[in-house]
Short mmCIF file of C-alpha atoms and ligand atoms in Angstrom, two decimals:
data_model
loop_
_atom_site.label_atom_id
_atom_site.label_comp_id
_atom_site.label_asym_id
_atom_site.label_seq_id
_atom_site.Cartn_x
_atom_site.Cartn_y
_atom_site.Cartn_z
CA MET Y 10 2.48 -17.97 27.98
CA PRO Y 11 1.93 -15.67 25.49
CA GLU Y 12 0.96 -16.42 22.25
CA LYS Y 13 2.45 -15.55 18.74
CA ILE Y 14 -0.13 -13.48 16.28
CA ILE Y 15 1.07 -14.03 12.97
CA ILE Y 16 0.13 -10.98 10.99
CA PHE Y 17 -0.36 -11.20 7.75
CA ASP Y 18 0.38 -7.73 5.33
CA THR Y 19 -2.08 -7.17 1.96
CA THR Y 20 -1.29 -3.86 1.68
CA LEU Y 21 0.66 -4.53 -1.35
CA ARG Y 22 -2.76 -6.53 -2.89
CA ASP Y 23 -5.94 -4.89 -0.44
CA GLY Y 24 -4.37 -1.83 0.60
CA GLU Y 25 -4.08 -2.00 -3.37
CA GLN Y 26 -6.85 -2.22 -4.60
CA SER Y 27 -7.91 0.46 -2.79
CA PRO Y 28 -10.18 3.86 -4.85
CA GLY Y 29 -6.96 5.02 -6.66
CA ALA Y 30 -3.99 3.51 -5.69
CA SER Y 31 -2.02 2.07 -7.97
CA LEU Y 32 1.63 1.84 -7.31
CA ASN Y 33 4.31 0.59 -9.74
CA ILE Y 34 6.59 -2.32 -9.69
CA ALA Y 35 9.78 -0.94 -8.48
CA GLU Y 36 7.12 0.76 -5.35
CA LYS Y 37 5.74 -2.20 -4.67
CA VAL Y 38 9.03 -4.12 -4.44
CA GLU Y 39 10.53 -1.26 -2.06
CA ILE Y 40 7.63 -1.61 0.04
CA ALA Y 41 8.35 -5.44 0.09
CA ARG Y 42 11.66 -4.58 1.31
CA GLN Y 43 10.03 -2.46 4.24
CA LEU Y 44 7.50 -5.07 5.24
CA ALA Y 45 10.30 -6.78 5.59
CA ARG Y 46 12.55 -4.74 8.20
CA LEU Y 47 9.14 -4.00 9.81
CA LYS Y 48 9.60 -8.24 10.27
CA VAL Y 49 5.36 -8.77 9.05
CA ASP Y 50 5.33 -12.63 9.14
CA VAL Y 51 3.45 -13.05 5.75
CA ILE Y 52 3.40 -10.80 2.57
CA GLU Y 53 0.34 -10.69 0.38
CA ALA Y 54 2.33 -9.09 -2.69
CA GLY Y 55 -0.10 -9.18 -4.80
CA PHE Y 56 -3.26 -11.25 -7.87
CA PRO Y 57 -0.52 -12.66 -10.80
CA VAL Y 58 -3.81 -13.73 -12.58
CA SER Y 59 -5.18 -9.86 -12.71
CA SER Y 60 -2.61 -8.59 -14.90
CA PRO Y 61 0.95 -8.85 -15.91
CA ALA Y 62 2.11 -5.80 -14.30
CA GLN Y 63 0.59 -7.74 -11.11
CA PHE Y 64 2.25 -10.83 -11.90
CA GLU Y 65 5.95 -9.26 -12.25
CA ALA Y 66 5.15 -7.50 -9.06
CA VAL Y 67 4.93 -10.05 -7.09
CA GLN Y 68 8.16 -12.47 -8.63
CA ARG Y 69 9.96 -9.69 -7.99
CA ILE Y 70 8.95 -9.30 -4.39
CA ALA Y 71 8.90 -13.51 -4.10
CA GLY Y 72 12.66 -13.54 -5.78
CA GLU Y 73 14.25 -10.90 -3.65
CA VAL Y 74 12.37 -10.34 -0.38
CA PRO Y 75 12.47 -12.26 2.99
CA ALA Y 76 9.25 -13.75 4.51
CA ILE Y 77 6.67 -15.88 3.64
CA ILE Y 78 5.52 -15.00 0.02
CA ALA Y 79 2.49 -14.74 -0.67
CA GLY Y 80 -0.16 -14.28 -3.81
CA LEU Y 81 -3.96 -14.67 -4.28
CA ALA Y 82 -6.02 -17.09 -6.58
CA ARG Y 83 -9.64 -17.57 -6.70
CA ALA Y 84 -10.59 -20.52 -6.61
CA LYS Y 85 -9.44 -21.06 -10.53
CA GLU Y 86 -7.11 -23.50 -12.13
CA GLY Y 87 -5.67 -21.32 -13.89
CA ASP Y 88 -5.52 -17.98 -10.84
CA ILE Y 89 -3.77 -21.01 -8.92
CA LYS Y 90 -1.50 -22.10 -11.67
CA ALA Y 91 -0.27 -18.00 -12.22
CA ALA Y 92 -0.18 -17.09 -8.10
CA TYR Y 93 2.21 -20.76 -8.31
CA GLN Y 94 4.01 -19.48 -11.46
CA ALA Y 95 4.78 -15.80 -9.44
CA LEU Y 96 5.57 -17.50 -6.15
CA LYS Y 97 8.01 -20.37 -7.95
CA GLU Y 98 11.73 -18.30 -6.83
CA ALA Y 99 10.36 -17.33 -3.14
CA PRO Y 100 11.93 -19.19 -0.43
CA ARG Y 101 8.67 -19.73 1.47
CA LYS Y 102 5.41 -19.29 -0.42
CA ARG Y 103 1.76 -19.00 -0.02
CA ILE Y 104 -0.89 -19.68 -2.23
CA HIS Y 105 -3.56 -17.47 -1.11
CA THR Y 106 -7.39 -19.02 -2.75
CA PHE Y 107 -10.78 -17.74 -2.11
CA SER Y 108 -14.58 -18.53 -2.44
CA SER Y 109 -18.00 -16.62 -1.63
CA THR Y 110 -19.61 -17.98 0.51
CA SER Y 111 -22.32 -15.19 2.01
CA ASP Y 112 -25.94 -15.60 -0.08
CA TYR Y 113 -25.54 -12.48 -0.95
CA HIS Y 114 -22.45 -13.38 -2.71
CA ILE Y 115 -23.39 -16.91 -4.32
CA LEU Y 116 -26.88 -15.30 -5.61
CA GLY Y 117 -25.00 -12.16 -6.84
CA LYS Y 118 -22.13 -14.02 -8.40
CA PHE Y 119 -23.36 -17.52 -9.15
CA GLY Y 120 -26.37 -16.94 -11.07
CA SER Y 121 -26.25 -18.70 -14.01
CA SER Y 122 -27.53 -22.86 -13.80
CA ARG Y 123 -24.48 -23.71 -14.33
CA TYR Y 124 -23.99 -23.66 -10.37
CA GLY Y 125 -27.42 -25.25 -9.85
CA GLN Y 126 -30.67 -23.89 -9.50
CA THR Y 127 -31.62 -23.76 -5.60
CA LEU Y 128 -29.44 -22.05 -3.27
CA ALA Y 129 -28.95 -25.43 -1.80
CA GLU Y 130 -27.51 -26.59 -5.20
CA LYS Y 131 -25.54 -23.57 -5.76
CA ARG Y 132 -23.74 -23.39 -1.88
CA LYS Y 133 -22.57 -27.08 -2.57
CA THR Y 134 -21.20 -26.72 -5.82
CA VAL Y 135 -19.00 -23.66 -3.61
CA ILE Y 136 -17.98 -25.88 -1.08
CA GLN Y 137 -16.82 -28.75 -4.20
CA MET Y 138 -15.09 -25.53 -5.95
CA SER Y 139 -13.09 -24.58 -2.65
CA ILE Y 140 -12.01 -28.20 -2.45
CA ASP Y 141 -10.63 -28.57 -6.10
CA ALA Y 142 -9.00 -25.32 -5.34
CA VAL Y 143 -7.34 -26.19 -2.26
CA GLN Y 144 -6.43 -29.72 -3.18
CA TYR Y 145 -4.92 -28.48 -6.70
CA ALA Y 146 -2.84 -25.31 -4.89
CA ARG Y 147 -1.76 -28.01 -2.81
CA THR Y 148 -0.29 -30.45 -5.10
CA LEU Y 149 1.70 -27.41 -6.25
CA CYS Y 150 2.42 -25.64 -2.58
CA ASP Y 151 2.47 -27.41 1.08
CA ASP Y 152 0.99 -23.39 2.53
CA VAL Y 153 -2.50 -22.90 1.49
CA GLU Y 154 -4.69 -20.58 1.94
CA PHE Y 155 -8.10 -20.88 1.92
CA SER Y 156 -10.79 -17.50 2.26
CA ALA Y 157 -14.18 -17.94 2.86
CA GLU Y 158 -14.71 -14.33 1.47
CA ASP Y 159 -18.24 -12.35 3.42
CA ALA Y 160 -17.80 -14.70 5.89
CA GLY Y 161 -18.64 -11.98 8.76
CA ARG Y 162 -22.40 -11.95 6.66
CA THR Y 163 -22.05 -15.96 6.17
CA ASP Y 164 -24.23 -18.24 8.25
CA ILE Y 165 -22.51 -20.26 10.58
CA GLY Y 166 -23.41 -23.85 9.83
CA TYR Y 167 -22.59 -23.33 6.75
CA LEU Y 168 -19.46 -21.55 6.93
CA ALA Y 169 -18.27 -24.17 8.89
CA GLU Y 170 -18.77 -27.22 6.59
CA VAL Y 171 -17.16 -25.15 3.83
CA ILE Y 172 -14.30 -24.71 6.54
CA GLU Y 173 -14.04 -28.09 7.37
CA ALA Y 174 -14.08 -29.34 4.14
CA ALA Y 175 -10.93 -27.04 3.29
CA ILE Y 176 -8.84 -28.09 6.10
CA GLU Y 177 -10.23 -31.69 4.73
CA ALA Y 178 -8.88 -30.65 1.55
CA GLY Y 179 -5.11 -29.59 2.92
CA ALA Y 180 -6.06 -26.06 3.50
CA THR Y 181 -3.02 -25.27 6.63
CA THR Y 182 -4.89 -21.36 6.82
CA VAL Y 183 -8.53 -20.08 6.84
CA ASN Y 184 -8.98 -17.18 6.98
CA ILE Y 185 -12.45 -15.74 8.34
CA PRO Y 186 -12.61 -12.27 6.47
CA ASP Y 187 -15.21 -9.39 7.51
CA THR Y 188 -15.50 -8.05 3.59
CA THR Y 189 -18.37 -5.55 3.52
CA GLY Y 190 -16.78 -4.54 7.53
CA TYR Y 191 -20.95 -5.28 8.62
CA THR Y 192 -19.80 -7.05 11.75
CA LEU Y 193 -19.38 -6.55 15.62
CA PRO Y 194 -16.68 -7.12 17.86
CA ASP Y 195 -19.06 -9.46 20.01
CA GLU Y 196 -20.86 -10.48 17.13
CA PHE Y 197 -17.39 -11.31 15.46
CA ALA Y 198 -15.98 -13.28 17.91
CA GLU Y 199 -18.70 -15.22 18.62
CA LYS Y 200 -18.57 -16.75 14.54
CA ILE Y 201 -14.66 -17.52 15.94
CA ARG Y 202 -15.69 -19.49 18.59
CA GLN Y 203 -18.22 -21.08 17.08
CA LEU Y 204 -16.32 -22.32 13.91
CA LYS Y 205 -13.94 -23.49 17.00
CA LYS Y 206 -16.84 -25.57 18.47
CA ARG Y 207 -18.37 -27.14 15.05
CA VAL Y 208 -15.47 -27.49 12.64
CA LYS Y 209 -13.92 -30.71 14.10
CA ASN Y 210 -10.33 -30.38 12.12
CA ILE Y 211 -10.25 -27.09 13.32
CA GLU Y 212 -6.92 -28.08 14.61
CA ARG Y 213 -5.25 -28.30 11.72
CA ALA Y 214 -4.97 -25.42 10.58
CA VAL Y 215 -4.52 -21.69 11.66
CA ILE Y 216 -7.44 -19.05 12.10
CA SER Y 217 -7.23 -15.90 10.30
CA VAL Y 218 -8.93 -12.55 10.39
CA HIS Y 219 -9.75 -10.27 7.37
CA CYS Y 220 -11.66 -7.07 8.74
CA HIS Y 221 -12.43 -4.59 6.85
CA ASN Y 222 -13.21 -0.75 8.49
CA ASP Y 223 -16.21 0.32 6.55
CA LEU Y 224 -17.81 1.03 10.10
CA GLY Y 225 -14.37 2.06 11.70
CA LEU Y 226 -14.44 -1.66 14.05
CA ALA Y 227 -11.56 -3.73 11.95
CA VAL Y 228 -9.04 -3.85 13.99
CA ALA Y 229 -11.60 -4.02 16.89
CA ASN Y 230 -13.12 -6.71 15.28
CA SER Y 231 -9.59 -8.10 14.81
CA LEU Y 232 -8.73 -7.37 18.52
CA ALA Y 233 -11.97 -10.23 19.48
CA ALA Y 234 -11.27 -12.66 16.88
CA VAL Y 235 -7.54 -12.90 18.64
CA GLN Y 236 -9.28 -13.12 22.27
CA ALA Y 237 -11.52 -15.93 20.48
CA GLY Y 238 -9.05 -18.09 19.22
CA ALA Y 239 -7.72 -16.58 15.65
CA ARG Y 240 -4.07 -16.21 14.80
CA GLN Y 241 -3.43 -14.62 12.39
CA VAL Y 242 -4.36 -11.02 11.36
CA GLU Y 243 -4.11 -9.65 7.98
CA CYS Y 244 -4.23 -5.62 7.84
CA THR Y 245 -2.41 -3.04 5.67
CA VAL Y 246 0.12 -0.08 6.98
CA ASN Y 247 -2.06 3.00 7.59
CA GLY Y 248 -5.17 1.14 7.47
CA ILE Y 249 -5.65 1.81 3.49
CA GLY Y 250 -7.73 -0.88 1.57
CA GLU Y 251 -10.75 -1.15 -0.29
CA ARG Y 252 -13.51 1.53 0.59
CA ALA Y 253 -12.62 2.40 4.16
CA GLY Y 254 -9.85 0.07 4.36
CA ASN Y 255 -8.36 -2.70 6.40
CA ALA Y 256 -7.54 -2.81 10.07
CA SER Y 257 -4.17 -1.37 10.61
CA LEU Y 258 -1.31 -3.04 11.29
CA GLU Y 259 0.15 -0.27 13.21
CA GLU Y 260 -2.92 0.21 15.10
CA PHE Y 261 -3.15 -4.04 16.00
CA VAL Y 262 0.20 -4.21 16.74
CA MET Y 263 0.47 -1.02 19.45
CA ALA Y 264 -2.85 -2.08 20.99
CA LEU Y 265 -1.16 -5.98 21.41
CA ASN Y 266 2.08 -4.21 22.65
CA VAL Y 267 0.56 -1.65 25.15
CA ARG Y 268 -2.29 -3.97 26.37
CA LYS Y 269 -0.15 -6.95 27.35
CA ASP Y 270 -1.44 -7.06 30.97
CA ILE Y 271 -4.76 -8.36 29.71
CA LEU Y 272 -3.71 -9.15 26.21
CA PRO Y 273 -2.01 -12.38 26.44
CA PHE Y 274 0.23 -12.66 23.42
CA TYR Y 275 2.78 -11.07 20.48
CA THR Y 276 3.66 -10.60 17.16
CA ALA Y 277 7.31 -10.11 15.74
CA ILE Y 278 6.82 -7.07 14.56
CA ASN Y 279 10.03 -4.38 15.22
CA THR Y 280 7.86 -2.11 15.78
CA ARG Y 281 10.39 0.39 15.80
CA GLU Y 282 9.73 0.56 11.63
CA ILE Y 283 6.40 1.18 11.60
CA TYR Y 284 6.68 5.07 10.95
CA ASN Y 285 8.46 4.67 8.05
CA ALA Y 286 6.60 1.89 6.64
CA SER Y 287 3.83 4.49 7.11
CA ARG Y 288 5.31 7.47 5.02
CA MET Y 289 6.54 5.14 2.21
CA VAL Y 290 3.42 3.59 1.75
CA SER Y 291 2.01 7.16 2.04
CA THR Y 292 3.77 8.83 -0.27
CA PHE Y 293 4.37 6.18 -3.23
CA THR Y 294 0.40 5.87 -3.12
CA GLY Y 295 -0.74 9.64 -2.68
CA PHE Y 296 -2.35 8.98 0.25
CA THR Y 297 -2.36 11.68 2.92
CA VAL Y 298 -2.38 10.49 6.47
CA GLN Y 299 -4.69 11.98 8.80
CA PRO Y 300 -3.47 14.28 11.65
CA ASN Y 301 -5.50 12.58 14.54
CA LYS Y 302 -4.28 9.35 12.68
CA ALA Y 303 -3.59 6.52 15.91
CA ILE Y 304 -0.19 6.27 16.36
CA VAL Y 305 0.73 7.58 12.95
CA GLY Y 306 -0.59 10.25 12.20
CA LYS Y 307 0.99 14.21 13.22
CA ASN Y 308 -0.97 14.76 16.13
CA ALA Y 309 -0.45 11.53 17.43
CA PHE Y 310 2.36 12.52 19.66
CA ALA Y 311 1.72 16.14 19.98
CA HIS Y 312 0.45 18.33 22.92
CA GLU Y 313 -0.99 20.67 22.43
CA SER Y 314 -2.76 22.60 25.83
CA GLY Y 315 -1.37 24.20 28.24
CA ILE Y 316 -1.91 21.41 30.57
CA HIS Y 317 -1.33 18.80 28.94
CA GLN Y 318 2.49 19.90 27.38
CA ASP Y 319 2.70 20.81 31.69
CA GLY Y 320 2.26 16.78 32.24
CA VAL Y 321 4.14 15.24 29.84
CA LEU Y 322 7.17 17.99 30.66
CA LYS Y 323 7.20 16.87 34.26
CA ASP Y 324 5.97 12.81 33.77
CA ARG Y 325 5.74 11.10 29.87
CA ASN Y 326 3.49 8.77 31.86
CA THR Y 327 0.94 11.69 32.71
CA TYR Y 328 -0.60 12.02 28.76
CA GLU Y 329 0.91 9.48 26.93
CA ILE Y 330 0.32 5.95 26.97
CA MET Y 331 3.43 4.83 24.83
CA LYS Y 332 7.03 6.86 23.66
CA PRO Y 333 6.73 8.48 19.80
CA GLU Y 334 10.18 6.46 19.35
CA ASP Y 335 8.73 2.87 19.64
CA VAL Y 336 6.49 3.75 16.85
CA GLY Y 337 9.60 5.03 15.14
CA VAL Y 338 9.08 8.94 15.57
CA SER Y 339 11.90 10.50 16.42
CA SER Y 340 11.90 13.02 18.78
CA SER Y 341 15.99 15.16 17.98
CA LYS Y 342 15.21 16.61 13.94
CA ILE Y 343 18.35 15.85 11.89
CA VAL Y 344 18.87 18.60 9.54
CA LEU Y 345 21.45 17.72 6.48
CA GLY Y 346 22.74 20.76 4.42
CA ARG Y 347 24.75 21.16 1.57
CA HIS Y 348 27.81 19.93 3.39
CA SER Y 349 26.46 16.81 4.40
CA GLY Y 350 28.04 14.71 1.90
CA ARG Y 351 26.87 11.62 -0.50
CA HIS Y 352 27.78 9.55 3.10
CA GLY Y 353 25.98 11.62 4.97
CA LEU Y 354 23.15 10.68 2.76
CA LYS Y 355 23.57 7.57 1.99
CA ALA Y 356 23.24 6.94 5.92
CA ARG Y 357 20.59 9.21 6.70
CA LEU Y 358 17.99 7.67 3.64
CA GLN Y 359 19.21 4.35 5.11
CA GLU Y 360 17.70 4.94 8.44
CA LEU Y 361 14.67 6.54 6.68
CA GLY Y 362 14.28 2.81 5.64
CA TYR Y 363 16.15 2.46 1.97
CA ARG Y 364 18.24 1.19 -0.07
CA LEU Y 365 20.40 2.51 -2.96
CA SER Y 366 22.44 1.03 -5.78
CA GLU Y 367 25.67 3.61 -5.85
CA GLU Y 368 24.46 4.52 -8.80
CA LYS Y 369 20.76 5.39 -7.88
CA LEU Y 370 22.34 7.41 -5.06
CA ASP Y 371 23.94 9.17 -7.24
CA GLN Y 372 21.05 10.40 -9.13
CA VAL Y 373 20.08 11.05 -5.47
CA TYR Y 374 22.48 12.79 -4.52
CA LYS Y 375 22.26 14.88 -7.30
CA LEU Y 376 19.05 16.06 -6.92
CA PHE Y 377 19.63 16.74 -2.93
CA VAL Y 378 22.00 18.29 -3.90
CA LYS Y 379 20.04 21.12 -5.84
CA LEU Y 380 17.78 20.42 -3.18
CA ALA Y 381 20.15 21.87 -0.72
CA ASP Y 382 20.87 24.76 -2.80
CA LYS Y 383 17.49 26.33 -2.54
CA LYS Y 384 16.33 24.74 0.55
CA LYS Y 385 19.49 25.18 3.35
CA GLU Y 386 18.18 22.43 5.27
CA VAL Y 387 17.36 19.31 3.82
CA TYR Y 388 14.72 17.08 7.02
CA ASP Y 389 13.51 13.99 7.01
CA GLU Y 390 10.36 15.07 4.85
CA ASP Y 391 12.52 16.60 2.25
CA LEU Y 392 14.37 13.08 1.64
CA ARG Y 393 11.33 11.10 1.91
CA SER Y 394 9.67 12.91 -0.83
CA LEU Y 395 12.03 13.45 -3.41
CA MET Y 396 12.79 9.42 -3.53
CA GLY Y 397 8.86 9.77 -3.54
CA GLU Y 398 9.20 11.40 -7.03
CA GLU Y 399 12.98 10.57 -8.27
CA VAL Y 400 13.69 7.01 -7.62
CA TYR Y 401 10.95 5.35 -8.57
CA SER Y 402 9.73 7.03 -11.69
CA GLU Y 403 13.15 4.84 -12.98
CA LYS Y 404 14.08 5.84 -16.69
CA PRO Y 405 12.09 9.00 -18.24
CA ALA Y 406 10.50 9.05 -21.33
CA TYR Y 407 9.92 13.04 -21.14
CA LEU Y 408 11.59 15.18 -18.88
CA LEU Y 409 10.56 19.04 -17.78
CA ASP Y 410 13.86 20.77 -19.55
CA TYR Y 411 11.75 24.55 -19.72
CA LEU Y 412 9.01 26.33 -18.00
CA HIS Y 413 8.07 29.23 -18.11
CA VAL Y 414 4.68 31.01 -16.72
CA PHE Y 415 3.12 34.22 -17.37
CA LEU Y 416 0.28 35.36 -15.07
CA GLY Y 417 -0.76 38.13 -13.45
CA THR Y 418 -4.22 39.02 -11.44
CA SER Y 419 -5.44 40.90 -15.04
CA ALA Y 420 -3.74 38.33 -17.63
CA ILE Y 421 -4.39 35.29 -18.56
CA PRO Y 422 -2.45 32.33 -17.22
CA THR Y 423 0.52 31.05 -20.27
CA ALA Y 424 2.36 28.47 -19.61
CA THR Y 425 5.41 27.53 -22.57
CA VAL Y 426 7.45 24.34 -21.58
CA ARG Y 427 10.63 22.34 -23.34
CA LEU Y 428 10.32 18.82 -23.11
CA LYS Y 429 13.32 16.59 -23.96
CA LYS Y 430 12.95 13.03 -24.72
CA ASP Y 431 16.51 11.97 -25.69
CA ASP Y 432 17.65 14.58 -28.15
CA ARG Y 433 14.59 15.93 -29.31
CA ILE Y 434 13.37 19.08 -27.79
CA LEU Y 435 9.14 19.34 -28.27
CA GLU Y 436 8.51 23.52 -27.00
CA GLU Y 437 4.52 24.72 -26.75
CA SER Y 438 3.32 27.37 -25.16
CA ALA Y 439 -0.72 27.00 -23.58
CA THR Y 440 -3.39 28.95 -21.77
CA GLY Y 441 -5.09 28.00 -18.84
CA ASP Y 442 -7.48 28.86 -16.31
CA GLY Y 443 -4.89 29.42 -14.04
CA PRO Y 444 -0.91 28.21 -14.20
CA VAL Y 445 -1.39 25.01 -13.73
CA ASP Y 446 -3.94 24.45 -15.71
CA ALA Y 447 -1.99 26.17 -18.63
CA VAL Y 448 1.44 23.72 -17.94
CA PHE Y 449 -1.02 20.83 -18.20
CA ASN Y 450 -2.30 22.07 -21.47
CA ALA Y 451 0.90 23.32 -22.73
CA ILE Y 452 2.63 19.73 -22.37
CA ASP Y 453 -0.53 18.33 -23.54
CA ARG Y 454 -0.01 20.47 -27.25
CA ALA Y 455 3.47 19.76 -27.36
CA LEU Y 456 2.19 15.34 -27.53
CA HIS Y 457 -0.62 15.29 -28.84
CA THR Y 458 -2.52 13.88 -26.45
CA HIS Y 459 -5.11 15.08 -23.48
CA PHE Y 460 -5.65 13.47 -20.32
CA GLU Y 461 -8.32 14.43 -17.31
CA VAL Y 462 -6.94 14.97 -13.96
CA THR Y 463 -8.26 13.26 -11.67
CA ASP Y 464 -6.52 13.81 -8.83
CA TYR Y 465 -4.70 16.51 -7.38
CA GLN Y 466 -2.77 17.27 -4.24
CA VAL Y 467 -0.24 19.80 -3.61
CA ARG Y 468 1.04 19.75 0.16
CA SER Y 469 3.77 21.25 1.49
CA VAL Y 470 6.38 18.60 2.53
CA THR Y 471 7.85 20.92 6.05
CA SER Y 472 7.15 24.36 6.89
CA GLY Y 473 8.44 27.34 6.95
CA ARG Y 474 8.39 29.16 3.61
CA ASP Y 475 11.11 27.90 1.75
CA ALA Y 476 9.02 24.46 2.60
CA LEU Y 477 9.25 22.01 -0.60
CA GLY Y 478 5.65 21.70 -2.04
CA GLU Y 479 5.25 18.32 -2.97
CA VAL Y 480 2.45 17.70 -6.39
CA PHE Y 481 0.37 14.69 -6.81
CA VAL Y 482 -1.36 14.61 -9.73
CA ARG Y 483 -3.39 11.07 -11.05
CA ILE Y 484 -4.35 10.46 -15.26
CA GLN Y 485 -7.17 9.09 -17.42
CA ASN Y 486 -7.92 9.13 -20.27
CA GLY Y 487 -8.05 5.82 -23.53
CA LEU Y 488 -4.29 5.09 -22.97
CA GLY Y 489 -4.67 4.30 -19.07
CA GLU Y 490 -4.35 5.90 -16.20
CA ALA Y 491 -1.34 6.87 -13.46
CA HIS Y 492 0.04 8.65 -11.25
CA GLY Y 493 2.81 11.00 -10.86
CA ARG Y 494 5.24 13.36 -8.04
CA GLY Y 495 6.45 15.96 -8.35
CA HIS Y 496 8.71 18.00 -6.04
CA SER Y 497 10.06 21.69 -5.98
CA THR Y 498 10.27 24.86 -3.67
CA ASP Y 499 7.95 26.30 -6.93
CA ILE Y 500 4.68 24.32 -6.74
CA ILE Y 501 4.34 25.30 -10.56
CA GLU Y 502 7.59 23.51 -11.07
CA ALA Y 503 6.33 20.35 -8.97
CA SER Y 504 2.61 20.17 -11.19
CA GLY Y 505 4.19 20.12 -14.59
CA LYS Y 506 7.11 17.26 -13.20
CA ALA Y 507 4.17 15.79 -11.30
CA TYR Y 508 2.00 15.99 -14.56
CA LEU Y 509 4.77 14.78 -16.23
CA GLN Y 510 5.97 11.65 -14.27
CA ALA Y 511 2.29 10.22 -14.32
CA ILE Y 512 2.55 10.54 -18.37
CA ASN Y 513 5.66 8.67 -18.50
CA ASN Y 514 3.85 6.36 -16.06
CA ILE Y 515 1.54 5.61 -18.45
CA LEU Y 516 3.87 4.98 -21.66
CA LYS Y 517 5.72 2.87 -19.07
CA GLN Y 518 2.42 0.16 -18.08
CA ARG Y 519 2.08 0.25 -22.57
CA ASP Y 520 5.96 -0.29 -23.17
CA THR Y 521 5.69 2.39 -25.16
CA VAL Y 522 8.29 4.98 -24.71
CA SER Y 523 6.71 7.83 -27.50
CA LEU Y 524 3.31 9.65 -27.46
CA GLU Y 525 3.60 11.35 -30.68
CA LYS Y 526 4.39 9.18 -33.55
CA LYS Y 527 0.76 6.72 -32.08
CA SER Y 528 -1.02 10.28 -32.37
CA SER Y 529 0.60 10.64 -35.55
CA ALA Y 530 0.37 7.71 -36.74
ZN1 ZN E 613 -10.61 -7.30 1.90
#
C-alpha cells in the first residue's frame, strides 16, 4: 500500500525570505488560496512575531484559507504567543517552533554566558529551551512542530537527544532541516534511518525534512529522506527560498508521480494546479522562472530538435515522461479579444486561479478592454501580468496621469510626468541618462523624494511586436524597500507605472498616504 507524504508548503515563509522577494498581504492571501487549490496539506504562512505585516498576513490567511495553517516561532514565549494569536481563527492550526542544534549554530548564536561556558553546557541549555517551547506551544495548540535548525550538520547523537526531548515534550511533527544545503542524499537518508533507530519515542511524531538547494540536491535529499522514513516534506513553489532556495514542490511531487513504480508514496496534490501556482508566485515575487527549469520552465515540454519533434508527433512517449496537461500547462492557446465580454474574462481568470469580487472584476475588465484595444489578442500570460500589477496594489496613493518623453540619439532624454492624488495634480520634468531614468527622476522631483533602484527587469509577456511589456522594479531608501510592477505595450510607460506602484507600496507599509507633506515637514 502506498503511503501518504504530507506536503508542507513554505513559499510564504522561507520562500518569502528569498533576498528581494517581499510580498504584500493581498498577494500572500491570493497565493495561499492557490496553494489550497493545489491541495497542499500545510501552509506555513509566515513568522508572526517578526513584523506587524507578517502578523496580519498570517491572521488573514488563517481566517480565510482551508488548510492547516502554520506560523513560525523561535523557542521564546513571546514568539509562540504571537504565532498563536495570529493563527487563532484557523480551524486547523500548527505552531512551528525551532532551536539551533549544530555546533556551528550553538557556538555562533549562543555566545553569551547565559547559555553556559562549555559546548556541553550550551547544548544542555538548547535542549531545555526546546522542551520549554514545545510544552508551552502545546498548552495553546494540539499540533506542534519542532525543528532542529541545521540538523544536516548536527552530530547524530546530540540530534537524537534533542528530537527525543521534543517529542517527549509534546511535538507532533519533528523536522530535520538541512538548513545549509550541505548533505548528500545517501548521507541525509542515513541520518533519518539513525534517528528512527536511536529516538525511542519516534513513532509518536511525524518525521519531516526541509532541504535547501545550495548544492542543487534539495529534491534529491527529500526523496532519499522519504525512502528512509520521512513522511512530511517541506518545499516551495518554484523552489524559491533563502539563498539557492528550498526543495521545489513541483519537482518533488512529480518525481513521486512519475516514478510510482519504484516509489510507493503519494501526495494529495492536484498536479493540474501546479502551473497556475508557479506563474502566480513568479509574477508576484518578480522571480522569473528559468526556461529550462524542470516541470514549470517555458522549455520543460518544448522539443526543439527535428528528431525529437518527429518522435513526439508519432508517439509522445518517445521523449516525454509526463504530459504538459498533467501539470496544468494547456496545449491549446486561449485568446480573448475586445468582444469576449465580462463573463468570458471572469471565466478565464478563474481557470487561471484568480477569484475576484465583482468590484475587482469591474476594475480588471476596464484594464482588459484598454489592453484589447491596443493588442487585439489577449493571451493567458497577458491576463496574469494584468493581475500582477493592478489587482493587488489595492488603492494607490498616486496615479500616473500623463507621461511625455522626449528622446533621440543626439538629445538629452527628458520626461514630463503628471501625477494624480485624489484631486491634486503634481507635475514635473527632469532629464536622465535614458528615458526610464528621466521618468524616475521626474517622479522623484514631483514627490520631493529619491529612491535607489535595486532591481529593474523588463520582459515581454508574450511574443510578437505588439506584445505587452512588463516591468518589475525594486526600490529603497530610508523610508523602506518595496517592489512594483507595471505593464503597457510601451515599456517606458510600464516603467513609470512600476516605479510609482513601488512608491505607493512603501507608503502603504508606513501607513502614510502622502510623501510631500513628509518632505516639507
Ligand atoms: Zn529554510
